[in-house]
Every structure is written in C-alpha cells, then in structure tokens.
Amino acid sequence: MLANGKQDLEWQKLGFEYTKTDYRFSAIYENGAWSEGDLTDSEIIQIHEGAPALHYAQQCFEGLKAQTAEDGRVLLFRPELNAQRMAITAERLSMPAVPKELFLRGVERAVQANHSWIPPYGSGASLYIRPLLIGIGENMGLKPAKSYEFRVMVSPVGPYYKSGGLALISLAVSDIDRAAPHGTGDVKAGANYPVGLYATRKAKELGANEALYLDAAEHRYLEEAGSANIIIAQADNKLITPKSDAILPSVTRRSIMTIAEQELGMQVEERAIDLRAEIDSFLEVGACGTAAVLSPVGKIWLDEHWHTFYGNGEQVGPVMQKLYDMLCQLQCGEREDRFNWIHEVKI
Ligand code: PLP
Ligand code: COI
C-alpha cells in the first residue's frame, strides 16, 4: 500500500482481468429470508456438490463499475438499474430476488472495504463490481435450490478489449445462436454465456474481437455482441439500436440513447434491424456495455466478407467519439449529472 492509501499497481496497464482484492460481501438466503450479510476476506466459495448453480445453471450475475472523480469522490453509475435487472433475472430463474436495499448495501460495502483498489482519477481504469446470485443448497432433481448466496466481488480493471481506450474493434457474425427468442436472452443468466465462448473462438479465428449474433428464428435481424449491445449511427442524425426480446437491456445502451436524444438532439430509434438489407446504411457502429464502455466497431464480418464503416473501418467516427466522451465524463463526474444517474459511495 502506498502513502496515498492506494495499492502499488500500474493502473494504466490493467486489462480486464481478475485481481484479488481484500474483501467481498456475502449474504445467504435460507428458510425464506435473506441474512443481513457481511464482508469476508475469503475469495473461495464452498458449496454443496448438489448445488443447482453447478448442475442446472441456477445462477445469475451483474456488472457495474466504480470510478474516482477528480475531487476524489467514488461514483457508481445507475446501480439501481442493476439491482432491478438482477431481480428480473432472479424471477426468470426461480431464484429469490435480492432486495434493492441489500443489493445496494452489498455493492457499497464491497467498494468501501476495497477503497485502496479503486483506480485513481485519470488512470483509465475503474473498479469492476460483480454481484453474483447462486443456488447453493443441496439438490438432485430439477427444482429450485433451497438456499442461495448473494456475493459481491470487485476487481480493478482496464479496457475490456485488448485494443484498449477508444481503439476500433471488429465483430464477426456468428452462425451460433446466443439465446432463444423466448428464453433467457433478455436476462443476465450465466447460462447465456458459455455458448458465446465457442462463438467468440470462431470469431477470433477470423481476426475479430468478438462474435455478433443475429436473431435465432431467422438469422436476419441484428441482436447484440457477446458482451455488449450495438448502436448504429445513420445519416440525418439518426441513432438506431436493435429491438429484440432476446438481448440484454444494457444500462449503458439505454443511457447512451438518452444522451444522444436529449443532449445531442439525435433521432433515436429502437427497432428491428435487417442486417443484410441495412448494413450499407451504417455510418458508424458501436458496441456498448459496462465492460466494453463504448467501443467503436470498424468492421463486421458477414457472409464471407468484411463490411467497413467510418474512415474505411480505420478511424473512430465523430458520433461514437462524442457519445463516448459524454458517457465517460458523466460516469466520472466531469459533466453535470442532469439525469440524476450518479450514486456516490462515501468512503
Ligand atoms: N449484452 C450482454 C450480453 C452483456 O453481457 C452486457 C454486459 O453487461 C451488455 C450487453 C451490456 O449491459 P450493461 O450496459 O448493462 O453492462
Ligand atoms: C459487463 O459488461 O459488465 C459484463 O457483464 C460483460 C461480461 C461478459 C464481461
């Protein structure tokens, strides 16, 4: 630990990797009620070998970040939307919802207890917060767990894509389906992700950073990337994003659409996007999410060839640059919080 109370880390060099921090928050659900919850210093979870989280993927998670503002305040971005999404996910997976008060308290306590690991202002890094809800009770048949753990772990992280900062990424349209139309695509179930490991491996073989999914029914409409929603700038100041019941309602995407409409006067639309019919009208494309922030997409692999966007796919376009700047300024307290999105954690 350094004299300024921070860990001796090269913050600028961090990637999106796990770094062990000092504490995590844990609460247990048993006999129909949640415990108060407390901090623990063990990063190991011991659960029963019959736990439904292990056999039947009765598990879900969330992701959000804490940033340090220039004046040293520690800021979360719309954490109540993560609490709400985890409650919706829990309901879909027959798990008890984590009450909003417990969710926010768990997040705050994990952040406060690990303040030395929160990257400093201007380092380009942030503290990634990963709330988890898992079915831990003994079980065999296909039925919900009897007990659950809600855990919040944190880790300092840098950029999600290796390219880093606002560098361009590329996506490859996958033949694989991420989620079924009326399944779990719109909730944050861990079970949605392992198929993406395969799809992303295939995408990487083509030189792309990640897989891009089309709708499972027709393989026609654009859905989302493996870890991020998609936004597209078109002519006439339009910003469009796919409408689908099978994609995750990204907090970042919803925020960007609001900024685009209310601060930049853009015409925003959430609608079905027929990829092959419309790709030539895409001026700029971005992948957005907590981990991805807003990563401009230079090119997309579709039907055996690359489709490039702004600047021949080699430059960040003005719309994505502007939206990225505005989002980051808001998240780290450099811009007036006119939408009341910032939640300060008292350290
Ligand atoms: N889509 C998927 C599949 C994700 O895993 C994520 C990450 O959370 C997102 C989109 C972005 O959502 P958010 O902006 O809420 O982090
Ligand atoms: C996030 O952006 O918070 C996510 O959960 C995406 C994950 C695949 C890293």
XYZ file of C-alpha atoms and ligand atoms in Angstrom:
372
model
C 0.000 0.000 0.000
C 1.277 3.492 -0.858
C 1.183 6.615 1.312
C -1.888 7.851 -0.607
C -3.822 4.811 0.616
C -3.783 3.143 -2.815
C -2.299 -0.169 -3.875
C 1.023 -0.064 -5.675
C -0.359 -1.051 -9.089
C 0.367 0.081 -12.624
C -3.244 1.168 -13.166
C -2.677 2.180 -16.795
C -1.515 -1.321 -17.653
C -4.522 -3.181 -16.268
C -6.596 -5.279 -18.658
C -9.975 -6.832 -17.909
C -8.577 -9.476 -15.563
C -9.303 -10.664 -12.028
C -7.129 -9.140 -9.336
C -7.687 -10.393 -5.830
C -8.858 -7.591 -3.544
C -9.215 -7.633 0.244
C -12.925 -8.182 0.843
C -16.141 -9.371 -0.721
C -19.721 -9.065 0.569
C -21.851 -12.147 1.144
C -25.457 -12.702 2.244
C -27.308 -16.021 2.479
C -30.942 -16.825 1.730
C -32.301 -19.654 3.868
C -35.746 -20.656 5.130
C -37.367 -17.931 3.094
C -35.293 -14.959 4.301
C -32.085 -13.103 3.481
C -29.400 -12.710 6.133
C -28.061 -9.243 6.893
C -24.857 -10.057 5.007
C -21.286 -9.146 5.866
C -17.792 -8.814 4.461
C -15.500 -11.805 4.153
C -11.851 -11.940 3.158
C -12.036 -15.367 1.506
C -12.331 -15.423 -2.259
C -13.292 -19.109 -2.120
C -16.954 -20.147 -2.109
C -17.666 -23.558 -0.599
C -20.946 -25.010 -1.787
C -22.673 -28.380 -1.756
C -21.827 -30.764 -4.610
C -25.563 -30.973 -5.353
C -25.940 -27.184 -5.694
C -28.292 -26.240 -8.571
C -25.849 -23.482 -9.575
C -23.456 -26.267 -10.594
C -25.885 -28.717 -12.204
C -28.693 -26.635 -13.638
C -27.028 -23.218 -14.001
C -29.330 -21.682 -11.419
C -27.100 -18.651 -11.289
C -27.020 -15.070 -12.457
C -24.766 -12.044 -12.194
C -24.492 -8.312 -12.745
C -21.709 -5.935 -13.692
C -21.135 -2.289 -12.835
C -18.176 -0.005 -12.153
C -16.975 2.465 -9.533
C -14.958 5.427 -10.806
C -12.926 8.009 -8.950
C -13.869 11.613 -9.730
C -11.270 14.396 -9.943
C -12.211 15.568 -6.425
C -11.723 12.026 -5.068
C -15.410 11.089 -4.778
C -16.223 7.476 -5.644
C -19.069 7.199 -8.141
C -21.363 4.403 -9.282
C -23.459 4.722 -12.416
C -27.190 3.904 -12.084
C -26.681 0.933 -9.733
C -30.410 0.715 -9.049
C -30.874 -0.458 -12.650
C -28.500 -3.371 -11.958
C -30.489 -4.172 -8.812
C -33.687 -4.106 -10.826
C -32.246 -6.268 -13.622
C -30.933 -8.830 -11.150
C -34.402 -9.032 -9.563
C -35.974 -9.629 -13.001
C -33.330 -12.253 -13.812
C -33.874 -13.973 -10.453
C -37.608 -14.208 -11.092
C -36.963 -15.806 -14.521
C -34.622 -18.369 -12.959
C -36.906 -19.132 -9.976
C -34.480 -17.606 -7.507
C -35.376 -15.234 -4.669
C -34.812 -11.613 -5.671
C -32.101 -9.761 -3.805
C -33.958 -6.767 -2.316
C -32.748 -3.455 -3.745
C -31.602 -2.302 -0.304
C -29.460 -5.437 0.159
C -28.081 -5.212 -3.392
C -27.017 -1.576 -2.978
C -25.648 -2.130 0.524
C -23.626 -5.143 -0.667
C -22.191 -3.138 -3.564
C -21.369 -0.144 -1.376
C -19.736 -2.214 1.347
C -17.595 -4.149 -1.141
C -16.451 -0.863 -2.705
C -15.791 0.849 0.634
C -13.865 -2.120 2.051
C -11.615 -2.220 -1.022
C -11.036 1.525 -1.412
C -7.283 1.038 -1.838
C -8.079 -0.939 -5.015
C -10.243 1.744 -6.645
C -8.164 3.121 -9.528
C -7.323 6.830 -9.236
C -8.896 9.544 -11.353
C -7.420 9.792 -14.828
C -5.806 6.342 -14.787
C -8.180 4.971 -17.423
C -9.006 2.097 -15.057
C -12.003 1.526 -12.783
C -13.218 -0.847 -10.093
C -15.368 -3.529 -11.707
C -18.121 -4.767 -9.407
C -19.522 -8.235 -9.972
C -22.642 -9.151 -7.960
C -23.477 -12.878 -8.145
C -26.560 -14.834 -7.118
C -26.161 -18.623 -6.936
C -28.296 -21.559 -5.867
C -26.131 -23.318 -3.261
C -28.408 -25.698 -1.381
C -28.227 -29.483 -1.684
C -30.381 -30.787 -4.508
C -30.687 -33.569 -7.083
C -33.895 -33.347 -9.106
C -34.666 -30.397 -11.316
C -36.111 -27.991 -8.804
C -35.021 -24.658 -7.356
C -32.310 -24.567 -4.699
C -33.301 -24.345 -1.052
C -30.642 -21.753 -0.275
C -28.762 -19.036 -2.156
C -25.716 -16.856 -1.812
C -25.599 -13.239 -2.931
C -21.986 -12.198 -3.247
C -20.345 -9.005 -4.466
C -16.737 -9.239 -5.567
C -14.685 -6.410 -7.019
C -11.539 -6.104 -9.101
C -9.681 -3.145 -10.609
C -9.832 -3.367 -14.410
C -8.652 -1.623 -17.527
C -10.146 -1.783 -21.034
C -12.191 -4.877 -21.950
C -10.926 -5.280 -25.488
C -7.191 -5.713 -25.859
C -7.122 -2.854 -28.329
C -7.868 -0.582 -25.341
C -9.076 3.007 -24.965
C -11.145 4.124 -27.898
C -9.369 1.876 -30.384
C -11.517 0.166 -33.004
C -12.775 -3.374 -32.642
C -14.222 -5.791 -35.189
C -17.108 -8.244 -34.886
C -17.880 -11.424 -36.817
C -21.483 -12.524 -37.371
C -21.907 -15.954 -35.847
C -23.849 -18.988 -37.074
C -24.413 -19.851 -33.434
C -27.463 -18.621 -31.522
C -26.741 -16.876 -28.231
C -30.231 -17.143 -26.802
C -33.673 -18.413 -27.793
C -36.344 -15.836 -28.670
C -38.486 -16.558 -25.627
C -35.744 -17.857 -23.350
C -33.229 -16.013 -21.198
C -31.544 -13.660 -23.677
C -33.016 -10.572 -22.018
C -31.818 -11.506 -18.517
C -28.289 -11.813 -17.183
C -28.163 -15.561 -16.636
C -24.651 -17.021 -16.602
C -26.038 -19.832 -18.772
C -26.261 -17.411 -21.728
C -22.501 -17.052 -21.881
C -20.657 -20.365 -22.368
C -22.008 -20.847 -25.902
C -20.502 -17.439 -26.567
C -17.066 -18.784 -25.696
C -17.326 -21.077 -28.710
C -18.763 -18.355 -30.957
C -16.038 -15.928 -29.886
C -13.324 -18.502 -30.538
C -14.659 -18.817 -34.102
C -14.836 -15.014 -34.413
C -11.227 -14.701 -33.250
C -10.115 -17.198 -35.886
C -11.426 -14.668 -38.414
C -9.442 -11.897 -36.721
C -12.437 -10.334 -34.973
C -12.571 -9.356 -31.304
C -15.940 -10.919 -30.611
C -18.991 -12.668 -32.074
C -22.043 -10.758 -33.255
C -25.398 -12.527 -33.080
C -28.446 -12.466 -35.319
C -31.948 -13.437 -34.221
C -32.278 -17.169 -33.620
C -35.511 -17.614 -35.596
C -34.435 -16.258 -39.000
C -30.749 -15.270 -38.723
C -31.756 -11.998 -40.253
C -32.146 -9.327 -37.590
C -29.237 -7.878 -35.685
C -29.151 -8.697 -31.982
C -26.011 -7.993 -29.948
C -22.369 -8.876 -29.411
C -21.229 -11.441 -26.844
C -20.760 -8.882 -24.100
C -22.293 -5.682 -25.413
C -25.315 -4.117 -27.120
C -24.984 -2.466 -30.522
C -25.696 1.129 -31.563
C -25.554 2.433 -35.129
C -25.268 5.965 -36.461
C -27.042 6.597 -39.756
C -27.465 9.631 -41.983
C -29.693 12.515 -40.886
C -28.521 12.421 -37.279
C -30.135 9.033 -36.565
C -29.025 6.574 -33.917
C -30.614 3.134 -34.054
C -30.337 0.050 -31.868
C -31.856 -3.442 -32.245
C -35.215 -4.152 -30.636
C -35.448 -7.756 -29.563
C -36.724 -9.787 -26.640
C -33.563 -11.883 -26.757
C -30.954 -9.227 -25.962
C -29.832 -7.851 -22.628
C -31.329 -4.438 -21.813
C -27.964 -2.747 -21.380
C -27.766 0.055 -18.834
C -25.011 1.666 -20.923
C -27.034 1.498 -24.142
C -30.144 2.940 -22.510
C -28.036 5.783 -21.124
C -26.332 6.475 -24.454
C -29.690 6.605 -26.246
C -30.919 9.165 -23.697
C -27.756 11.265 -24.058
C -27.997 11.097 -27.858
C -31.612 12.200 -27.859
C -31.647 14.728 -25.071
C -28.166 16.229 -25.255
C -27.263 15.851 -28.910
C -30.751 16.161 -30.403
C -30.331 12.921 -32.351
C -33.291 10.955 -33.653
C -33.059 7.713 -31.709
C -34.918 4.539 -32.536
C -35.071 1.028 -31.117
C -36.305 -1.222 -33.905
C -35.770 -4.479 -35.755
C -32.650 -4.110 -37.945
C -32.455 -6.360 -41.005
C -28.663 -6.647 -41.142
C -28.098 -7.648 -44.775
C -30.651 -5.142 -46.074
C -29.352 -2.248 -43.975
C -25.630 -2.685 -43.398
C -24.709 -0.353 -46.254
C -26.540 2.466 -44.490
C -24.440 2.137 -41.311
C -22.127 5.135 -40.987
C -20.726 4.253 -37.558
C -21.226 1.261 -35.286
C -20.509 0.929 -31.570
C -20.559 -1.910 -29.025
C -21.611 -0.702 -25.585
C -21.737 -2.126 -22.095
C -20.223 -1.738 -18.651
C -17.068 -3.646 -19.566
C -16.972 -2.521 -23.220
C -17.890 1.129 -22.356
C -18.427 2.331 -25.949
C -16.094 0.541 -28.318
C -16.309 1.766 -31.896
C -16.694 -1.083 -34.389
C -14.602 -0.576 -37.533
C -15.807 -3.633 -39.425
C -18.219 -6.544 -39.325
C -17.669 -9.955 -40.941
C -20.892 -11.040 -42.661
C -21.468 -13.612 -45.431
C -17.773 -14.252 -46.041
C -16.587 -10.686 -46.217
C -15.801 -7.613 -44.154
C -18.102 -4.598 -44.192
C -16.292 -1.473 -43.075
C -17.665 1.720 -41.581
C -16.328 5.206 -40.879
C -12.912 6.009 -42.389
C -12.671 2.649 -44.148
C -13.045 0.972 -40.746
C -9.797 2.509 -39.555
C -10.979 5.658 -37.814
C -13.258 6.448 -34.893
C -16.240 8.388 -36.234
C -17.434 11.684 -34.736
C -20.711 10.311 -33.345
C -19.108 7.447 -31.393
C -16.324 9.758 -30.216
C -18.823 12.313 -28.933
C -21.039 9.733 -27.228
C -18.012 8.044 -25.645
C -16.711 11.353 -24.319
C -20.081 12.376 -22.908
C -20.694 8.998 -21.280
C -17.244 8.876 -19.670
C -17.476 12.477 -18.496
C -20.791 11.708 -16.834
C -19.540 8.497 -15.251
C -16.500 10.118 -13.687
C -18.251 13.263 -12.531
C -16.831 15.656 -15.123
C -20.229 16.543 -16.528
C -23.345 17.857 -14.838
C -25.470 14.929 -13.692
C -28.687 16.275 -15.178
C -30.362 12.856 -15.298
C -29.512 12.023 -11.693
C -27.587 8.887 -12.675
C -24.631 9.201 -10.341
C -24.606 7.425 -6.979
C -21.794 8.475 -4.682
C -20.275 5.913 -2.307
C -18.992 7.553 0.875
C -15.573 6.164 1.640
N -25.086 -7.544 -23.540
C -24.517 -8.550 -22.869
C -24.704 -9.920 -23.394
C -23.788 -8.288 -21.713
O -23.211 -9.277 -21.032
C -23.642 -6.959 -21.270
C -22.902 -6.663 -20.049
O -23.426 -6.479 -19.005
C -24.253 -5.944 -22.004
C -24.962 -6.273 -23.136
C -24.151 -4.531 -21.554
O -25.003 -4.265 -20.473
P -24.647 -3.132 -19.432
O -24.527 -1.874 -20.190
O -25.834 -3.109 -18.507
O -23.401 -3.524 -18.762
C -20.333 -6.347 -18.244
O -20.122 -5.556 -19.159
O -20.456 -5.952 -17.070
C -20.481 -7.774 -18.475
O -21.020 -8.431 -17.615
C -19.951 -8.407 -19.681
C -19.085 -9.587 -19.336
C -19.162 -10.607 -20.400
C -17.687 -9.155 -19.058
